Structure formats: C-alpha cells, structure tokens
Amino acid sequence: MTAELFFQTVVNATYAASYMALIAVGFVLIFGVMGVINFAHGELYMAGAYTVVALYADMGLPFFLAVVVGLIFVGCLGLLMEVGLFRPLRDNPLGGLIASIGFLLILQTTAMLGFGVRMENVPPSTQDKIVFLDGAVLTYQRLYVILAAIGLLGALWIFLRKSKFGWSLRACAQDREAAALQGISINQTARIAMFIGAGLAGVAGALTAPLVSPTPFMGHSVIVTAFIIIIVGGIGSLEGAVLVAILYGFVYTFVTTMYDGTLANIVGLLLMLAVLIVKPTGLFGAKERA
C-alpha cells in the first residue's frame, strides 16, 4: 500500500466511522432507556436519506434545510413509534421487537411506493474538497458528516451529563422502576430517547444521501453494522458504541480497500464472535446503560 493510498484510506475510514457512530449511538440510546431492540433503526436511516431525495434532489430546496427537516421528520417518526408501538408493549420486549419489524416493513413499502426500487442519484451539495500534501482528498460532503458526528455526539454527551433531562434518561436506563419512584416520568424520558435516537439515524442518512445511492433496502446493512458495534462495544454503553464505531470503521475500510467488502463483513463478524468468547459483556460493557 502506497503512502497516498494509506492516507486516503484513513480519510475514508474517518468518514465511515462518523456516520456509523451516529447510527450506533442512537440505537444504543433507545435500547438503554426503553429496553427494546429497534429493528427499524436502519429504516429510520433510510427515511432520512429519502427526505433529502425528496426535498433537495427532487424539489431543489437547500441541502442543509433538507438535512434539518430530515432530522426533525425522522425524530417525529421515532415519537410515533414510541407512542404507537413501544409504549403499549413496554412490559413485553419481544412484542416491541416484533412490532419494530412490522414498522420496518411499512417504511420499506412506503419508500418503494413513493420512489420505486431504483437507486436514487443525489447530487452533492458542493464540489469543493480538501487536498492534503500526501495527495489524500477529503470532499466537503464527507467533511460535513465528520463535523456533524463530532458536534452532535459532543452535544449529546453534555446533554446526558449536565442537564436535568439527561439525568432522567440515565436514571431510567439504570433502573426504570426506581426512577419512577423518584418522580421521573417514564413516558417523557421514552419520548426524548426515541426522538434523539431516531433523529441521529435520520441525520446520518440525510448527510450521506449524496455519498451513497439511496434505496428502500439500504437499512439492512446498516442495522447489521449497528448490531456488531453495540455487541463489541458492550450493550448499553454509549462510549463503547463510539469507540468501537471508530475501530470498526477503520478495520472495515482498510480490509475493503486491500481486499473486498465481503471479506470486510466476515472480519467484522469474526471480531464480534471473538469478543463474545473472551468478554461476553463486550469491550466496554458496564452496568450503566446511558
């Protein structure tokens, strides 16, 4: 591997780790607070991408306006899921999981009816790029994803540790019944967790729409990646999700560059298996879930 290819792969891996972290952290937050595995999380990512397709590519609205609408729209989808699916099944985690699969199919079908099954071509919002001295190139479109991940995850960290609502989320993640006895509203914290978790997936899809070719089935690979990250990082650990997303992003990108994507997927699964054998709770598994 030449020096130019190496540094270009590092740039690509940083971008991949950024959007993976946004998706995985949202997934972990929902599970930590609500105790439900949201199988439709990949489709929330897809919904964010198709919001940009509709508003930016088809209607010609400004790209960043479409991204903001995508975040809010997908966050509201999360609220709809919490009220209509997860709240009635709060004491039935298996039922919530099955309900999320049903919602997954609804979102896929809606996307197919509205846009078809073809791959969408979303033009980049800018052609500007940064060329490093070693020849590596970072497009502004990928830079937006990296900066958004740093900003949003940093803001989430501050929110969880410095705000009253953040403390409530962490308390519910640790012990829901004890939190309720302390006067914390379980319904309110569930709504906040769903909006933030879904919104992170939505903004990841919205920002990466010009970099991928959105399809109604693009959530499949995303949810598999999210599962690998949270299992290796430790189920319920936000810090673990971020750190393993970075690790997985670099491993996946380097293996893909040197060999191919199929082998990269196999390496990811082997990494998960090895961690489960050595440390079943994950690398950063802890009692605290959020």
mmCIF file of C-alpha atoms in Angstrom:
data_model
loop_
_atom_site.group_PDB
_atom_site.id
_atom_site.type_symbol
_atom_site.label_atom_id
_atom_site.label_comp_id
_atom_site.label_asym_id
_atom_site.label_seq_id
_atom_site.Cartn_x
_atom_site.Cartn_y
_atom_site.Cartn_z
ATOM 1 C CA MET A 1 0.000 0.000 0.000
ATOM 2 C CA THR A 2 1.435 3.339 -1.067
ATOM 3 C CA ALA A 3 1.549 6.312 1.284
ATOM 4 C CA GLU A 4 -1.098 8.136 -0.776
ATOM 5 C CA LEU A 5 -3.466 5.160 -0.677
ATOM 6 C CA PHE A 6 -2.853 4.716 3.054
ATOM 7 C CA PHE A 7 -3.743 8.307 3.935
ATOM 8 C CA GLN A 8 -6.730 8.267 1.579
ATOM 9 C CA THR A 9 -7.981 5.140 3.339
ATOM 10 C CA VAL A 10 -7.566 6.874 6.694
ATOM 11 C CA VAL A 11 -9.702 9.764 5.418
ATOM 12 C CA ASN A 12 -12.348 7.358 4.114
ATOM 13 C CA ALA A 13 -12.314 5.408 7.385
ATOM 14 C CA THR A 14 -12.835 8.583 9.411
ATOM 15 C CA TYR A 15 -15.917 9.377 7.348
ATOM 16 C CA ALA A 16 -17.249 5.808 7.702
ATOM 17 C CA ALA A 17 -16.666 5.789 11.456
ATOM 18 C CA SER A 18 -18.521 9.105 11.794
ATOM 19 C CA TYR A 19 -21.825 8.017 10.306
ATOM 20 C CA MET A 20 -21.569 4.575 11.921
ATOM 21 C CA ALA A 21 -21.179 6.254 15.316
ATOM 22 C CA LEU A 22 -24.279 8.408 14.774
ATOM 23 C CA ILE A 23 -26.371 5.366 13.924
ATOM 24 C CA ALA A 24 -24.973 3.110 16.664
ATOM 25 C CA VAL A 25 -25.291 5.700 19.438
ATOM 26 C CA GLY A 26 -28.938 6.310 18.528
ATOM 27 C CA PHE A 27 -29.547 2.562 18.580
ATOM 28 C CA VAL A 28 -27.873 2.164 21.985
ATOM 29 C CA LEU A 29 -29.728 5.136 23.474
ATOM 30 C CA ILE A 30 -33.112 3.703 22.534
ATOM 31 C CA PHE A 31 -32.225 0.289 23.909
ATOM 32 C CA GLY A 32 -30.668 1.670 27.082
ATOM 33 C CA VAL A 33 -33.642 3.811 28.067
ATOM 34 C CA MET A 34 -36.515 1.725 26.709
ATOM 35 C CA GLY A 35 -35.095 -1.799 26.864
ATOM 36 C CA VAL A 36 -36.289 -2.617 23.345
ATOM 37 C CA ILE A 37 -34.309 -3.619 20.261
ATOM 38 C CA ASN A 38 -35.492 -1.364 17.455
ATOM 39 C CA PHE A 39 -35.098 -3.414 14.287
ATOM 40 C CA ALA A 40 -36.480 -0.493 12.270
ATOM 41 C CA HIS A 41 -33.453 1.673 13.134
ATOM 42 C CA GLY A 42 -31.872 1.028 9.735
ATOM 43 C CA GLU A 43 -35.083 2.149 8.061
ATOM 44 C CA LEU A 44 -35.002 5.386 10.054
ATOM 45 C CA TYR A 45 -31.594 5.967 8.457
ATOM 46 C CA MET A 46 -33.221 5.256 5.083
ATOM 47 C CA ALA A 47 -36.050 7.701 5.847
ATOM 48 C CA GLY A 48 -33.519 10.448 6.491
ATOM 49 C CA ALA A 49 -31.860 9.762 3.149
ATOM 50 C CA TYR A 50 -35.164 9.835 1.266
ATOM 51 C CA THR A 51 -36.109 13.125 2.925
ATOM 52 C CA VAL A 52 -33.083 14.636 1.204
ATOM 53 C CA VAL A 53 -34.014 12.885 -2.039
ATOM 54 C CA ALA A 54 -37.495 14.423 -1.947
ATOM 55 C CA LEU A 55 -36.655 17.921 -0.721
ATOM 56 C CA TYR A 56 -33.185 18.521 -2.148
ATOM 57 C CA ALA A 57 -32.808 16.323 -5.229
ATOM 58 C CA ASP A 58 -36.420 16.483 -6.459
ATOM 59 C CA MET A 59 -37.742 19.824 -5.155
ATOM 60 C CA GLY A 60 -34.499 21.806 -5.193
ATOM 61 C CA LEU A 61 -34.570 23.048 -1.595
ATOM 62 C CA PRO A 62 -31.206 23.936 0.050
ATOM 63 C CA PHE A 63 -29.281 20.861 1.144
ATOM 64 C CA PHE A 64 -28.848 21.810 4.787
ATOM 65 C CA LEU A 65 -32.507 22.745 5.091
ATOM 66 C CA ALA A 66 -33.358 19.267 3.818
ATOM 67 C CA VAL A 67 -30.960 17.748 6.372
ATOM 68 C CA VAL A 68 -32.597 19.644 9.243
ATOM 69 C CA VAL A 69 -36.050 18.598 8.039
ATOM 70 C CA GLY A 70 -34.787 15.020 7.804
ATOM 71 C CA LEU A 71 -33.589 15.105 11.411
ATOM 72 C CA ILE A 72 -36.905 16.504 12.668
ATOM 73 C CA PHE A 73 -39.039 14.258 10.459
ATOM 74 C CA VAL A 74 -37.265 11.055 11.468
ATOM 75 C CA GLY A 75 -37.253 12.184 15.098
ATOM 76 C CA CYS A 76 -41.036 12.527 14.838
ATOM 77 C CA LEU A 77 -41.209 9.038 13.346
ATOM 78 C CA GLY A 78 -39.413 7.899 16.485
ATOM 79 C CA LEU A 79 -42.054 9.628 18.620
ATOM 80 C CA LEU A 80 -44.761 7.865 16.603
ATOM 81 C CA MET A 81 -43.091 4.525 17.228
ATOM 82 C CA GLU A 82 -42.801 5.205 20.943
ATOM 83 C CA VAL A 83 -46.465 6.155 21.347
ATOM 84 C CA GLY A 84 -47.972 3.656 18.918
ATOM 85 C CA LEU A 85 -45.683 0.637 19.274
ATOM 86 C CA PHE A 86 -43.330 0.588 22.214
ATOM 87 C CA ARG A 87 -45.435 2.215 24.944
ATOM 88 C CA PRO A 88 -48.329 -0.287 24.699
ATOM 89 C CA LEU A 89 -45.749 -3.102 24.688
ATOM 90 C CA ARG A 90 -43.473 -1.659 27.361
ATOM 91 C CA ASP A 91 -43.665 -4.795 29.503
ATOM 92 C CA ASN A 92 -43.256 -7.087 26.501
ATOM 93 C CA PRO A 93 -39.788 -6.605 24.927
ATOM 94 C CA LEU A 94 -40.355 -9.423 22.434
ATOM 95 C CA GLY A 95 -43.604 -7.822 21.317
ATOM 96 C CA GLY A 96 -41.836 -4.500 20.869
ATOM 97 C CA LEU A 97 -39.153 -6.167 18.768
ATOM 98 C CA ILE A 98 -41.765 -7.800 16.526
ATOM 99 C CA ALA A 99 -43.662 -4.511 16.252
ATOM 100 C CA SER A 100 -40.480 -2.756 15.123
ATOM 101 C CA ILE A 101 -40.053 -5.372 12.388
ATOM 102 C CA GLY A 102 -43.586 -4.605 11.227
ATOM 103 C CA PHE A 103 -42.805 -0.868 11.176
ATOM 104 C CA LEU A 104 -39.632 -1.672 9.228
ATOM 105 C CA LEU A 105 -41.729 -3.301 6.505
ATOM 106 C CA ILE A 106 -44.141 -0.348 6.473
ATOM 107 C CA LEU A 107 -41.297 2.135 5.932
ATOM 108 C CA GLN A 108 -39.768 -0.016 3.187
ATOM 109 C CA THR A 109 -43.099 -0.370 1.403
ATOM 110 C CA THR A 110 -43.781 3.367 1.678
ATOM 111 C CA ALA A 111 -40.391 4.158 0.156
ATOM 112 C CA MET A 112 -40.995 1.706 -2.706
ATOM 113 C CA LEU A 113 -44.441 3.136 -3.435
ATOM 114 C CA GLY A 114 -43.177 6.700 -3.317
ATOM 115 C CA PHE A 115 -39.836 6.384 -5.099
ATOM 116 C CA GLY A 116 -39.669 2.911 -6.635
ATOM 117 C CA VAL A 117 -36.968 0.335 -6.075
ATOM 118 C CA ARG A 118 -34.329 2.041 -8.204
ATOM 119 C CA MET A 119 -31.183 3.571 -6.735
ATOM 120 C CA GLU A 120 -31.544 7.335 -6.353
ATOM 121 C CA ASN A 121 -28.862 9.717 -7.605
ATOM 122 C CA VAL A 122 -28.466 12.651 -5.204
ATOM 123 C CA PRO A 123 -26.046 15.344 -6.445
ATOM 124 C CA PRO A 124 -23.501 16.604 -3.901
ATOM 125 C CA SER A 125 -24.254 19.974 -2.360
ATOM 126 C CA THR A 126 -20.771 21.191 -3.299
ATOM 127 C CA GLN A 127 -17.822 20.050 -5.392
ATOM 128 C CA ASP A 128 -15.276 21.625 -3.039
ATOM 129 C CA LYS A 129 -12.658 19.424 -1.472
ATOM 130 C CA ILE A 130 -9.536 19.479 0.661
ATOM 131 C CA VAL A 131 -6.358 18.054 -0.860
ATOM 132 C CA PHE A 132 -3.696 17.109 1.677
ATOM 133 C CA LEU A 133 0.031 17.235 0.991
ATOM 134 C CA ASP A 134 0.211 13.450 0.704
ATOM 135 C CA GLY A 135 -2.398 13.508 -2.072
ATOM 136 C CA ALA A 136 -5.348 12.320 0.008
ATOM 137 C CA VAL A 137 -8.649 14.039 -0.781
ATOM 138 C CA LEU A 138 -11.470 14.894 1.615
ATOM 139 C CA THR A 139 -14.598 16.208 -0.068
ATOM 140 C CA TYR A 140 -16.669 18.792 1.762
ATOM 141 C CA GLN A 141 -19.620 16.399 1.576
ATOM 142 C CA ARG A 142 -17.741 13.872 3.697
ATOM 143 C CA LEU A 143 -16.393 16.613 5.928
ATOM 144 C CA TYR A 144 -19.969 17.608 6.749
ATOM 145 C CA VAL A 145 -20.619 14.077 8.054
ATOM 146 C CA ILE A 146 -17.479 14.115 10.214
ATOM 147 C CA LEU A 147 -18.225 17.541 11.683
ATOM 148 C CA ALA A 148 -21.874 16.636 12.316
ATOM 149 C CA ALA A 149 -20.850 13.473 14.174
ATOM 150 C CA ILE A 150 -18.388 15.368 16.374
ATOM 151 C CA GLY A 151 -20.866 18.154 17.086
ATOM 152 C CA LEU A 152 -23.966 16.045 17.690
ATOM 153 C CA LEU A 153 -22.268 13.366 19.777
ATOM 154 C CA GLY A 154 -20.457 16.010 21.802
ATOM 155 C CA ALA A 155 -23.756 17.818 22.408
ATOM 156 C CA LEU A 156 -25.390 14.529 23.423
ATOM 157 C CA TRP A 157 -22.593 13.828 25.916
ATOM 158 C CA ILE A 158 -23.095 17.249 27.519
ATOM 159 C CA PHE A 159 -26.877 16.807 27.487
ATOM 160 C CA LEU A 160 -26.732 13.438 29.252
ATOM 161 C CA ARG A 161 -24.368 14.631 31.977
ATOM 162 C CA LYS A 162 -25.246 18.269 32.547
ATOM 163 C CA SER A 163 -28.994 18.597 32.011
ATOM 164 C CA LYS A 164 -31.978 17.555 34.105
ATOM 165 C CA PHE A 165 -33.494 15.596 31.194
ATOM 166 C CA GLY A 166 -30.162 13.889 30.587
ATOM 167 C CA TRP A 167 -30.023 12.750 34.201
ATOM 168 C CA SER A 168 -33.544 11.414 33.831
ATOM 169 C CA LEU A 169 -32.533 9.386 30.782
ATOM 170 C CA ARG A 170 -29.570 7.907 32.607
ATOM 171 C CA ALA A 171 -31.673 7.122 35.668
ATOM 172 C CA CYS A 172 -34.278 5.293 33.567
ATOM 173 C CA ALA A 173 -31.546 3.357 31.812
ATOM 174 C CA GLN A 174 -30.158 2.175 35.157
ATOM 175 C CA ASP A 175 -33.432 1.315 36.883
ATOM 176 C CA ARG A 176 -36.781 2.310 35.407
ATOM 177 C CA GLU A 177 -38.856 1.474 38.490
ATOM 178 C CA ALA A 178 -36.544 3.336 40.853
ATOM 179 C CA ALA A 179 -36.584 6.343 38.526
ATOM 180 C CA ALA A 180 -40.389 6.327 38.518
ATOM 181 C CA LEU A 181 -40.436 6.250 42.323
ATOM 182 C CA GLN A 182 -38.263 9.369 42.305
ATOM 183 C CA GLY A 183 -40.896 11.218 40.269
ATOM 184 C CA ILE A 184 -39.284 10.840 36.835
ATOM 185 C CA SER A 185 -41.806 10.499 34.007
ATOM 186 C CA ILE A 186 -41.123 7.261 32.156
ATOM 187 C CA ASN A 187 -43.246 8.380 29.203
ATOM 188 C CA GLN A 188 -41.378 11.670 28.869
ATOM 189 C CA THR A 189 -37.923 10.085 29.010
ATOM 190 C CA ALA A 190 -39.006 7.452 26.476
ATOM 191 C CA ARG A 191 -40.162 10.189 24.091
ATOM 192 C CA ILE A 192 -36.884 12.072 24.467
ATOM 193 C CA ALA A 193 -34.830 8.917 23.897
ATOM 194 C CA MET A 194 -36.812 7.945 20.808
ATOM 195 C CA PHE A 195 -36.639 11.431 19.289
ATOM 196 C CA ILE A 196 -32.881 11.742 19.835
ATOM 197 C CA GLY A 197 -32.072 8.156 18.834
ATOM 198 C CA ALA A 198 -34.212 8.279 15.694
ATOM 199 C CA GLY A 199 -33.012 11.780 14.856
ATOM 200 C CA LEU A 200 -29.360 10.684 14.948
ATOM 201 C CA ALA A 201 -30.131 7.892 12.469
ATOM 202 C CA GLY A 202 -32.109 10.318 10.315
ATOM 203 C CA VAL A 203 -29.394 12.948 10.149
ATOM 204 C CA ALA A 204 -26.831 10.249 9.296
ATOM 205 C CA GLY A 205 -28.992 9.150 6.366
ATOM 206 C CA ALA A 206 -29.657 12.727 5.272
ATOM 207 C CA LEU A 207 -25.991 13.732 5.267
ATOM 208 C CA THR A 208 -24.802 10.588 3.483
ATOM 209 C CA ALA A 209 -27.552 10.611 0.824
ATOM 210 C CA PRO A 210 -25.301 12.332 -1.769
ATOM 211 C CA LEU A 211 -22.486 9.881 -0.986
ATOM 212 C CA VAL A 212 -24.495 6.682 -1.383
ATOM 213 C CA SER A 213 -27.278 5.648 -3.705
ATOM 214 C CA PRO A 214 -30.410 5.552 -1.532
ATOM 215 C CA THR A 215 -32.681 2.539 -1.966
ATOM 216 C CA PRO A 216 -35.629 1.275 0.114
ATOM 217 C CA PHE A 217 -33.415 -1.570 1.349
ATOM 218 C CA MET A 218 -30.354 0.443 2.397
ATOM 219 C CA GLY A 219 -31.169 -0.074 6.072
ATOM 220 C CA HIS A 220 -30.314 -3.787 6.025
ATOM 221 C CA SER A 221 -26.537 -3.412 6.062
ATOM 222 C CA VAL A 222 -26.766 -0.502 8.488
ATOM 223 C CA ILE A 223 -28.645 -2.445 11.166
ATOM 224 C CA VAL A 224 -26.178 -5.350 10.902
ATOM 225 C CA THR A 225 -23.283 -2.927 11.366
ATOM 226 C CA ALA A 226 -25.038 -1.309 14.338
ATOM 227 C CA PHE A 227 -25.532 -4.725 15.977
ATOM 228 C CA ILE A 228 -21.860 -5.591 15.569
ATOM 229 C CA ILE A 229 -20.792 -2.252 17.056
ATOM 230 C CA ILE A 230 -23.032 -2.361 20.121
ATOM 231 C CA ILE A 231 -22.257 -6.008 20.865
ATOM 232 C CA VAL A 232 -18.499 -5.492 20.603
ATOM 233 C CA GLY A 233 -18.674 -2.194 22.488
ATOM 234 C CA GLY A 234 -20.955 -3.519 25.208
ATOM 235 C CA ILE A 235 -24.742 -3.438 25.059
ATOM 236 C CA GLY A 236 -25.955 -0.190 26.568
ATOM 237 C CA SER A 237 -22.578 1.599 26.548
ATOM 238 C CA LEU A 238 -22.657 4.860 24.585
ATOM 239 C CA GLU A 239 -18.913 5.354 24.993
ATOM 240 C CA GLY A 240 -18.334 1.802 23.794
ATOM 241 C CA ALA A 241 -20.523 2.424 20.738
ATOM 242 C CA VAL A 242 -18.495 5.487 19.746
ATOM 243 C CA LEU A 243 -15.095 3.874 20.271
ATOM 244 C CA VAL A 244 -16.000 0.619 18.535
ATOM 245 C CA ALA A 245 -17.611 2.542 15.658
ATOM 246 C CA ILE A 246 -14.230 4.203 15.109
ATOM 247 C CA LEU A 247 -12.405 0.872 15.370
ATOM 248 C CA TYR A 248 -14.878 -0.934 13.121
ATOM 249 C CA GLY A 249 -14.902 1.913 10.594
ATOM 250 C CA PHE A 250 -11.134 1.735 10.213
ATOM 251 C CA VAL A 251 -10.986 -2.071 10.102
ATOM 252 C CA TYR A 252 -13.827 -2.311 7.587
ATOM 253 C CA THR A 253 -12.429 0.416 5.335
ATOM 254 C CA PHE A 254 -8.873 -0.909 5.305
ATOM 255 C CA VAL A 255 -9.972 -4.505 4.640
ATOM 256 C CA THR A 256 -12.318 -3.311 1.873
ATOM 257 C CA THR A 257 -9.544 -1.242 0.277
ATOM 258 C CA MET A 258 -6.959 -4.016 0.435
ATOM 259 C CA TYR A 259 -9.271 -6.929 -0.391
ATOM 260 C CA ASP A 260 -13.059 -6.554 -0.810
ATOM 261 C CA GLY A 261 -16.267 -5.730 1.031
ATOM 262 C CA THR A 262 -17.329 -9.347 1.516
ATOM 263 C CA LEU A 263 -14.163 -10.159 3.422
ATOM 264 C CA ALA A 264 -14.621 -6.975 5.451
ATOM 265 C CA ASN A 265 -18.082 -8.168 6.533
ATOM 266 C CA ILE A 266 -16.633 -11.536 7.540
ATOM 267 C CA VAL A 267 -13.880 -9.837 9.550
ATOM 268 C CA GLY A 268 -16.496 -7.759 11.370
ATOM 269 C CA LEU A 269 -18.500 -10.832 12.323
ATOM 270 C CA LEU A 270 -15.351 -12.678 13.426
ATOM 271 C CA LEU A 271 -14.410 -9.676 15.550
ATOM 272 C CA MET A 272 -17.807 -9.806 17.242
ATOM 273 C CA LEU A 273 -17.508 -13.566 17.823
ATOM 274 C CA ALA A 274 -14.018 -13.214 19.311
ATOM 275 C CA VAL A 275 -15.138 -10.507 21.718
ATOM 276 C CA LEU A 276 -18.170 -12.528 22.829
ATOM 277 C CA ILE A 277 -15.938 -15.525 23.564
ATOM 278 C CA VAL A 278 -13.355 -13.532 25.530
ATOM 279 C CA LYS A 279 -15.641 -10.947 27.142
ATOM 280 C CA PRO A 280 -19.369 -11.695 26.779
ATOM 281 C CA THR A 281 -20.360 -8.241 28.076
ATOM 282 C CA GLY A 282 -18.413 -6.503 25.305
ATOM 283 C CA LEU A 283 -15.231 -4.441 25.496
ATOM 284 C CA PHE A 284 -16.863 -1.610 27.401
ATOM 285 C CA GLY A 285 -19.795 -3.419 28.946
ATOM 286 C CA ALA A 286 -20.950 -1.712 32.137
ATOM 287 C CA LYS A 287 -23.941 -1.623 34.431
ATOM 288 C CA GLU A 288 -24.785 1.893 33.303
ATOM 289 C CA ARG A 289 -26.649 1.880 30.000
ATOM 290 C CA ALA A 290 -26.659 5.531 29.064
#
